Short mmCIF file of C-alpha atoms in Angstrom, two decimals:
data_model
loop_
_atom_site.label_atom_id
_atom_site.label_comp_id
_atom_site.label_asym_id
_atom_site.label_seq_id
_atom_site.Cartn_x
_atom_site.Cartn_y
_atom_site.Cartn_z
CA ILE N 30 26.49 -57.44 -107.50
CA ALA N 31 26.38 -60.97 -108.96
CA LYS N 32 22.95 -60.30 -110.48
CA TYR N 33 24.09 -57.16 -112.29
CA PRO N 34 27.78 -57.71 -113.18
CA GLN N 35 27.66 -54.95 -115.81
CA VAL N 36 27.03 -52.31 -113.13
CA ASN N 37 30.10 -50.59 -111.72
CA CYS N 38 29.70 -51.14 -107.97
CA ARG N 39 31.61 -52.36 -104.95
CA ILE N 40 31.14 -52.80 -101.21
CA ILE N 41 33.07 -50.37 -99.03
CA ILE N 42 33.62 -51.40 -95.41
CA GLY N 43 35.12 -49.11 -92.80
CA GLU N 44 34.68 -45.63 -91.47
CA GLU N 45 36.46 -42.31 -91.54
CA VAL N 46 35.88 -40.35 -88.33
CA VAL N 47 34.70 -36.82 -89.07
CA GLY N 48 32.44 -36.34 -86.03
CA VAL N 49 30.47 -38.05 -83.29
CA ASN N 50 27.83 -39.48 -85.63
CA PRO N 51 28.80 -43.07 -86.57
CA LYS N 52 26.42 -43.17 -89.52
CA VAL N 53 28.11 -40.16 -91.13
CA ASN N 54 31.53 -41.65 -90.34
CA ASN N 55 30.46 -44.86 -92.06
CA LEU N 56 29.18 -42.99 -95.13
CA ILE N 57 32.18 -40.75 -95.77
CA ARG N 58 34.30 -43.19 -97.79
CA SER N 59 31.36 -44.23 -99.97
CA TYR N 60 30.32 -40.59 -100.34
CA ARG N 61 33.73 -39.65 -101.70
CA ALA N 62 34.05 -42.71 -103.91
CA ALA N 63 30.61 -42.36 -105.53
CA VAL N 64 30.87 -42.01 -109.31
CA HIS N 65 27.49 -40.38 -109.90
CA ASP N 66 25.91 -37.26 -108.44
CA ILE N 67 22.66 -38.73 -107.11
CA LEU N 68 23.13 -40.50 -103.78
CA TRP N 69 20.70 -42.97 -102.22
CA VAL N 70 21.30 -43.19 -98.48
CA ILE N 71 19.33 -46.13 -97.09
CA ASP N 72 19.69 -47.81 -93.70
CA SER N 73 20.78 -51.45 -93.52
CA ASN N 74 17.54 -52.49 -91.79
CA VAL N 75 15.34 -50.97 -94.51
CA THR N 76 13.90 -52.78 -97.53
CA VAL N 77 11.87 -51.34 -100.39
CA HIS N 78 9.71 -52.67 -103.19
CA SER N 79 11.10 -53.25 -106.66
CA GLY N 80 11.06 -50.07 -108.72
CA THR N 81 11.38 -47.74 -105.74
CA LEU N 82 14.72 -46.34 -106.87
CA ALA N 83 13.50 -45.62 -110.40
CA ARG N 84 10.38 -43.84 -109.14
CA SER N 85 12.44 -41.88 -106.63
CA VAL N 86 14.96 -40.72 -109.23
CA ASP N 87 12.09 -39.69 -111.48
CA ALA N 88 10.63 -37.64 -108.62
CA LEU N 89 14.02 -36.03 -108.00
CA VAL N 90 14.94 -35.09 -111.57
CA GLY N 91 12.18 -36.13 -113.94
CA GLY N 92 9.05 -34.48 -112.65
CA SER N 93 8.03 -30.86 -112.92
CA PRO N 94 7.29 -29.06 -109.65
CA PRO N 95 3.64 -28.12 -109.12
CA ALA N 96 2.58 -24.58 -109.97
CA ALA N 97 1.85 -23.87 -106.30
CA SER N 98 5.47 -24.60 -105.41
CA PRO N 99 7.85 -23.89 -108.31
CA LYS N 100 10.92 -24.63 -106.21
CA ARG N 101 13.37 -27.27 -107.34
CA ILE N 102 13.30 -30.70 -105.65
CA ALA N 103 16.54 -31.35 -103.78
CA LEU N 104 15.58 -34.44 -101.75
CA VAL N 105 13.23 -37.40 -102.08
CA HIS N 106 12.34 -39.47 -99.03
CA HIS N 107 10.03 -42.31 -98.01
CA VAL N 108 7.59 -42.88 -95.16
CA PRO N 109 9.06 -45.41 -92.69
CA PHE N 110 6.82 -48.44 -92.12
CA ALA N 111 7.81 -50.76 -89.28
CA VAL N 112 8.10 -54.51 -89.71
CA ILE N 113 8.76 -56.49 -86.55
CA THR N 114 10.51 -59.83 -86.26
CA GLU N 115 10.43 -59.89 -82.45
CA SER N 116 7.38 -60.07 -80.18
CA ARG N 117 8.80 -58.05 -77.28
CA ILE N 118 6.63 -55.22 -76.01
CA GLY N 119 9.08 -52.48 -76.98
CA SER N 120 9.19 -53.74 -80.57
CA ARG N 121 5.41 -53.86 -80.77
CA ILE N 122 5.02 -50.34 -79.36
CA GLU N 123 7.60 -49.05 -81.84
CA GLU N 124 5.65 -50.74 -84.65
CA ALA N 125 2.38 -49.18 -83.48
CA PHE N 126 4.02 -45.76 -83.19
CA LEU N 127 5.71 -45.74 -86.61
CA ASN N 128 2.75 -47.20 -88.50
CA THR N 129 0.07 -44.89 -87.07
CA ASN N 130 0.93 -41.70 -85.17
CA HIS N 131 4.36 -41.09 -86.69
CA ALA N 132 3.27 -41.88 -90.24
CA LYS N 133 0.16 -39.72 -89.88
CA MET N 134 2.11 -36.66 -88.70
CA TYR N 135 4.97 -37.30 -91.13
CA ILE N 136 2.63 -37.32 -94.12
CA ALA N 137 0.65 -34.32 -92.86
CA ILE N 138 3.72 -32.14 -92.23
CA ASN N 139 5.23 -33.01 -95.61
CA THR N 140 1.92 -32.39 -97.37
CA VAL N 141 1.61 -28.91 -95.89
CA ALA N 142 5.36 -28.43 -96.56
CA LEU N 143 5.84 -25.34 -94.43
CA GLU N 144 9.09 -26.71 -93.02
CA SER N 145 11.53 -29.53 -93.61
CA CYS N 146 10.60 -32.82 -91.91
CA VAL N 147 12.71 -35.78 -93.01
CA MET N 148 13.62 -39.11 -91.42
CA GLY N 149 16.78 -40.59 -92.87
CA LYS N 150 15.71 -44.19 -93.38
CA SER N 151 15.75 -43.78 -97.17
CA ASN N 152 16.77 -40.49 -98.81
CA LEU N 153 17.90 -39.44 -102.29
CA TYR N 154 19.77 -36.20 -102.93
CA ARG N 155 22.59 -34.82 -105.05
CA ARG N 156 26.16 -34.73 -103.83
CA SER N 157 26.65 -31.47 -105.76
CA ASP N 158 23.89 -29.91 -103.64
CA LEU N 159 25.35 -31.22 -100.40
CA GLU N 160 28.75 -29.79 -101.33
CA ARG N 161 27.18 -26.31 -101.38
CA VAL N 162 25.68 -26.30 -97.85
CA ASN N 163 27.41 -25.87 -94.48
CA ALA N 164 24.61 -26.62 -91.95
CA SER N 165 24.23 -22.93 -91.04
CA LEU N 166 20.63 -22.96 -92.36
CA LYS N 167 21.24 -19.43 -93.65
CA PRO N 168 20.14 -18.65 -97.23
CA MET N 169 22.98 -18.80 -99.70
CA ALA N 170 24.62 -15.52 -100.62
CA ALA N 171 24.44 -14.07 -104.11
CA SER N 172 27.89 -15.49 -104.79
CA GLY N 173 26.43 -19.00 -104.55
CA VAL N 174 29.09 -20.10 -102.07
CA GLN N 175 28.63 -20.73 -98.35
CA PRO N 176 31.51 -19.80 -96.02
CA GLY N 177 33.52 -22.48 -94.27
CA PRO N 178 33.54 -26.26 -94.80
CA CYS N 179 30.66 -27.77 -96.76
CA GLY N 180 29.47 -31.25 -97.61
CA LEU N 181 28.63 -34.40 -95.68
CA PRO N 182 31.51 -34.19 -93.13
CA VAL N 183 30.10 -31.03 -91.52
CA PHE N 184 26.98 -32.97 -90.50
CA GLY N 185 29.00 -35.46 -88.45
CA ARG N 186 28.61 -33.30 -85.35
CA TYR N 187 24.83 -33.83 -85.23
CA LEU N 188 22.90 -36.86 -84.01
CA ALA N 189 20.00 -36.03 -86.33
CA GLU N 190 22.17 -35.66 -89.42
CA ASP N 191 19.25 -36.64 -91.67
CA ASN N 192 17.07 -33.75 -90.56
CA MET N 193 19.99 -31.31 -90.65
CA ILE N 194 20.90 -32.30 -94.22
CA ALA N 195 17.28 -31.91 -95.30
CA SER N 196 16.96 -28.57 -93.50
CA ALA N 197 20.19 -27.30 -95.08
CA LEU N 198 18.97 -28.15 -98.57
CA TRP N 199 15.63 -26.53 -97.78
CA HIS N 200 16.85 -23.30 -96.17
CA GLU N 201 20.27 -22.68 -97.68
CA LEU N 202 19.45 -23.59 -101.28
CA GLY N 203 15.79 -22.60 -101.11
CA ASP N 204 14.73 -25.97 -102.55
CA ARG N 205 12.00 -28.33 -101.43
CA HIS N 206 11.51 -32.05 -100.74
CA ASP N 207 9.23 -34.65 -102.27
CA LEU N 208 7.67 -37.57 -100.40
CA SER N 209 7.71 -40.65 -102.60
CA CYS N 210 4.69 -42.90 -103.10
CA ASP N 211 6.80 -45.83 -101.86
CA ILE N 212 7.44 -46.78 -98.24
CA ALA N 213 10.65 -47.69 -96.44
CA ARG N 214 10.03 -51.00 -94.69
CA ASN N 215 11.97 -50.58 -91.45
CA VAL N 216 12.78 -53.86 -89.68
CA VAL N 217 12.50 -53.21 -85.93
CA GLY N 218 14.86 -55.28 -83.83
CA ASN N 219 14.58 -56.69 -80.33
CA MET N 220 13.40 -53.74 -78.20
CA THR N 221 12.43 -53.83 -74.55
CA LEU N 222 10.01 -51.31 -73.08
CA TRP N 223 12.98 -49.35 -71.72
CA ASP N 224 14.63 -49.36 -75.14
CA TYR N 225 11.51 -47.79 -76.61
CA VAL N 226 11.22 -45.19 -73.84
CA TRP N 227 14.85 -44.08 -74.09
CA ARG N 228 14.67 -43.95 -77.86
CA ARG N 229 11.74 -41.54 -77.65
CA VAL N 230 13.50 -39.52 -74.92
CA ARG N 231 16.61 -39.21 -77.06
CA TRP N 232 14.86 -37.86 -80.12
CA ILE N 233 12.61 -35.49 -78.17
CA ARG N 234 15.71 -33.96 -76.58
CA VAL N 235 17.41 -33.67 -79.95
CA ARG N 236 14.35 -32.07 -81.55
CA LYS N 237 14.00 -29.67 -78.62
CA HIS N 238 17.31 -28.08 -79.55
CA MET N 239 16.60 -28.07 -83.28
CA VAL N 240 12.92 -27.07 -83.55
CA LEU N 241 11.85 -25.90 -80.09
CA SER N 242 8.45 -24.43 -80.98
CA ALA N 243 7.33 -27.54 -82.87
CA THR N 244 8.56 -29.79 -80.07
CA LEU N 245 6.64 -27.84 -77.42
CA LEU N 246 3.45 -28.27 -79.46
CA GLU N 247 3.81 -32.06 -79.69
CA PRO N 248 1.61 -32.89 -76.66
CA PHE N 249 -1.27 -31.07 -78.36
CA THR N 250 -1.14 -33.56 -81.22
CA GLU N 251 -1.55 -36.55 -78.88
CA SER N 252 -4.85 -38.35 -78.40
CA VAL N 253 -4.93 -38.28 -74.59
CA VAL N 254 -4.29 -34.53 -74.27
CA LEU N 255 -6.72 -33.70 -77.07
CA SER N 256 -9.41 -35.96 -75.60
CA ILE N 257 -9.24 -34.09 -72.29
CA MET N 258 -9.36 -30.70 -74.04
CA CYS N 259 -12.22 -31.83 -76.26
CA ALA N 260 -14.25 -33.26 -73.37
CA ALA N 261 -13.78 -30.14 -71.24
CA SER N 262 -14.70 -27.83 -74.13
CA LEU N 263 -17.84 -29.73 -75.15
CA GLN N 264 -19.01 -29.98 -71.56
CA TYR N 265 -18.55 -26.25 -71.02
CA LEU N 266 -20.07 -25.15 -74.35
CA LEU N 267 -22.76 -27.76 -74.98
CA GLY N 268 -23.13 -29.67 -71.73
CA VAL N 269 -21.99 -32.96 -73.29
CA GLN N 270 -20.97 -35.57 -70.74
CA PRO N 271 -17.18 -36.13 -70.75
CA TRP N 272 -17.42 -39.90 -71.17
CA ILE N 273 -19.44 -39.46 -74.36
CA SER N 274 -16.91 -37.03 -75.83
CA ILE N 275 -13.97 -39.23 -74.90
CA CYS N 276 -15.57 -42.37 -76.39
CA MET N 277 -16.37 -40.57 -79.64
CA HIS N 278 -12.91 -39.01 -79.74
CA PHE N 279 -11.03 -42.30 -79.38
CA THR N 280 -13.35 -44.10 -81.80
CA LEU N 281 -12.53 -41.56 -84.51
CA TRP N 282 -8.85 -41.50 -83.54
CA VAL N 283 -8.50 -45.28 -83.83
CA TYR N 284 -10.36 -45.24 -87.15
CA VAL N 285 -7.96 -42.66 -88.62
CA ASP N 286 -4.86 -44.46 -87.30
CA LEU N 287 -5.98 -47.82 -88.69
CA ASP N 288 -6.79 -46.17 -92.00
CA VAL N 289 -3.24 -44.77 -92.12
CA TYR N 290 -1.90 -48.27 -91.41
CA ALA N 291 -4.03 -49.81 -94.16
CA SER N 292 -3.04 -47.12 -96.67
CA LEU N 293 0.66 -47.73 -96.12
CA ALA N 294 0.52 -51.52 -95.77
CA GLY N 295 -1.87 -51.98 -98.69
CA HIS N 296 -4.21 -54.05 -96.54
CA PRO N 297 -6.14 -53.70 -93.26
CA LEU N 298 -4.57 -54.64 -89.96
CA PRO N 299 -4.34 -58.47 -90.01
CA ALA N 300 -6.73 -60.20 -87.62
CA ALA N 301 -3.91 -62.42 -86.33
CA ILE N 302 -2.09 -59.47 -84.74
CA ARG N 303 -5.07 -57.19 -84.06
CA TRP N 304 -5.15 -57.48 -80.28
CA GLN N 305 -1.39 -57.37 -79.83
CA PHE N 306 -1.19 -54.33 -82.10
CA MET N 307 -4.03 -52.47 -80.39
CA THR N 308 -2.57 -53.21 -76.95
CA ALA N 309 0.74 -51.76 -78.09
CA TRP N 310 -1.09 -48.82 -79.66
CA ALA N 311 -2.87 -48.08 -76.37
CA ALA N 312 0.41 -48.31 -74.46
CA ARG N 313 2.01 -45.86 -76.93
CA GLU N 314 -0.80 -43.35 -76.49
CA LEU N 315 -0.67 -43.56 -72.68
CA LEU N 316 3.12 -43.31 -72.54
CA ALA N 317 3.42 -40.35 -74.91
CA LEU N 318 2.83 -37.53 -72.41
CA PRO N 319 4.88 -38.98 -69.50
CA ILE N 320 7.81 -39.61 -71.86
CA PHE N 321 7.55 -36.08 -73.23
CA LEU N 322 7.46 -34.47 -69.78
CA PHE N 323 10.51 -36.45 -68.70
CA ALA N 324 12.44 -35.76 -71.90
CA ILE N 325 11.75 -32.05 -72.24
CA PHE N 326 13.58 -31.15 -69.01
CA GLY N 327 16.88 -32.81 -69.90
CA SER N 328 19.63 -32.47 -72.49
CA GLU N 329 21.66 -35.66 -72.08
CA VAL N 330 21.05 -38.68 -74.27
CA THR N 331 22.44 -42.19 -74.51
CA TRP N 332 23.16 -43.41 -78.00
CA ARG N 333 24.75 -46.75 -78.86
CA GLY N 334 26.14 -47.06 -75.35
CA ARG N 335 27.64 -43.54 -75.29
CA ARG N 336 26.42 -40.49 -73.42
CA TYR N 337 26.14 -37.11 -75.09
CA ARG N 338 24.90 -33.65 -74.23
CA VAL N 339 22.73 -31.97 -76.86
CA LEU N 340 23.78 -28.35 -77.40
CA ARG N 341 21.55 -25.44 -78.29
CA ASN N 342 22.32 -25.53 -81.99
CA GLY N 343 21.48 -29.23 -82.26
CA GLU N 344 25.09 -30.40 -82.14
CA VAL N 345 26.23 -32.90 -79.52
CA ALA N 346 29.23 -33.12 -77.22
CA ARG N 347 30.50 -35.90 -75.01
CA ALA N 348 28.83 -35.74 -71.61
CA GLU N 349 30.78 -35.72 -68.36
CA GLN N 350 31.34 -39.04 -66.65
CA SER N 351 29.33 -38.12 -63.54
CA ARG N 352 25.94 -39.83 -63.59
CA SER N 353 22.83 -39.81 -61.45
CA TRP N 354 21.78 -42.97 -59.62
CA PHE N 355 19.05 -43.50 -62.21
CA GLN N 356 21.47 -43.24 -65.11
CA ARG N 357 23.91 -45.59 -63.38
CA LEU N 358 21.07 -48.06 -62.91
CA ARG N 359 20.26 -47.99 -66.64
CA GLN N 360 23.87 -47.87 -67.90
CA PRO N 361 25.06 -51.18 -69.45
CA LYS N 362 27.70 -52.99 -67.41
CA ASN N 363 30.05 -53.07 -70.40
CA TYR N 364 29.83 -49.28 -70.91
CA ASP N 365 33.11 -48.17 -72.42
CA PRO N 366 33.25 -44.54 -73.61
CA ILE N 367 35.29 -43.87 -76.70
CA ASN N 368 37.23 -40.77 -77.53
CA THR N 369 35.29 -38.91 -80.23
CA GLU N 370 37.25 -35.69 -80.09
CA LEU N 371 38.90 -34.88 -83.39
#
């Protein structure tokens, strides 16, 4: 603000409760006070390179859509790239996950663009568009008006409000998204191994109720499952020894993942962190299937010290106070549920 005194801006602190999602509650006052139509929603732990906003606005309003997809661009987003300041194992595994497997799939899905796939670390969209959607994901009627409440407040009942907003713009307005050339540098905090595991469990359970078919296919995009399938197939068809297939498979897999890292970072994996990174990468690959199998058979999640039950439509409701012995073991001692009913 001091650097650009001529710009009309101010800091708004405080929330307005419209649902269970604290991020949406925190955004509401700023959302309503915004002077201009284009909104840039960026997390507090995300940094970007100079010029990112200008390039993103140009992608949103300045560029012409390609001939293959003449649909209007309603949202611009950025690939998250993890930056760690802590050396704990959970932080390192999260870094390895975001900068290889997650980035690889995120870019691939958005390149194919058959369905909305957006992570809300850094998003640009128009408030006028958001005011026309109601999270039903049903195409807009000829009248151009969706029934019921519309706008940001209706997304406060979802944990994954970012994906729901993107999906609403995609399906209800019939628009598309654009993945910017810039990255969102996501600073990962102090995460233990359990923090990482429960974070993955939470989002798998949320995705299960939002995009079930895609979630069920996730194990078949993982290196361990594919290596077993590849080894069994090559042995049956060509008589190739499994150990040869597995070694070749993981060599190529590591090469692709490190190439994704280098493409996003702008440089190869630094030698100073090579072994720590690869150890975390191996742990991520080995943990992926066990975490998935545990997560897929449950619907309760813990988020910011609160327990919720994910409903079939992707919304969440406060979970009952009864807990299993395992949940009681993991529950923080200072657990203090708040009343989120409106």
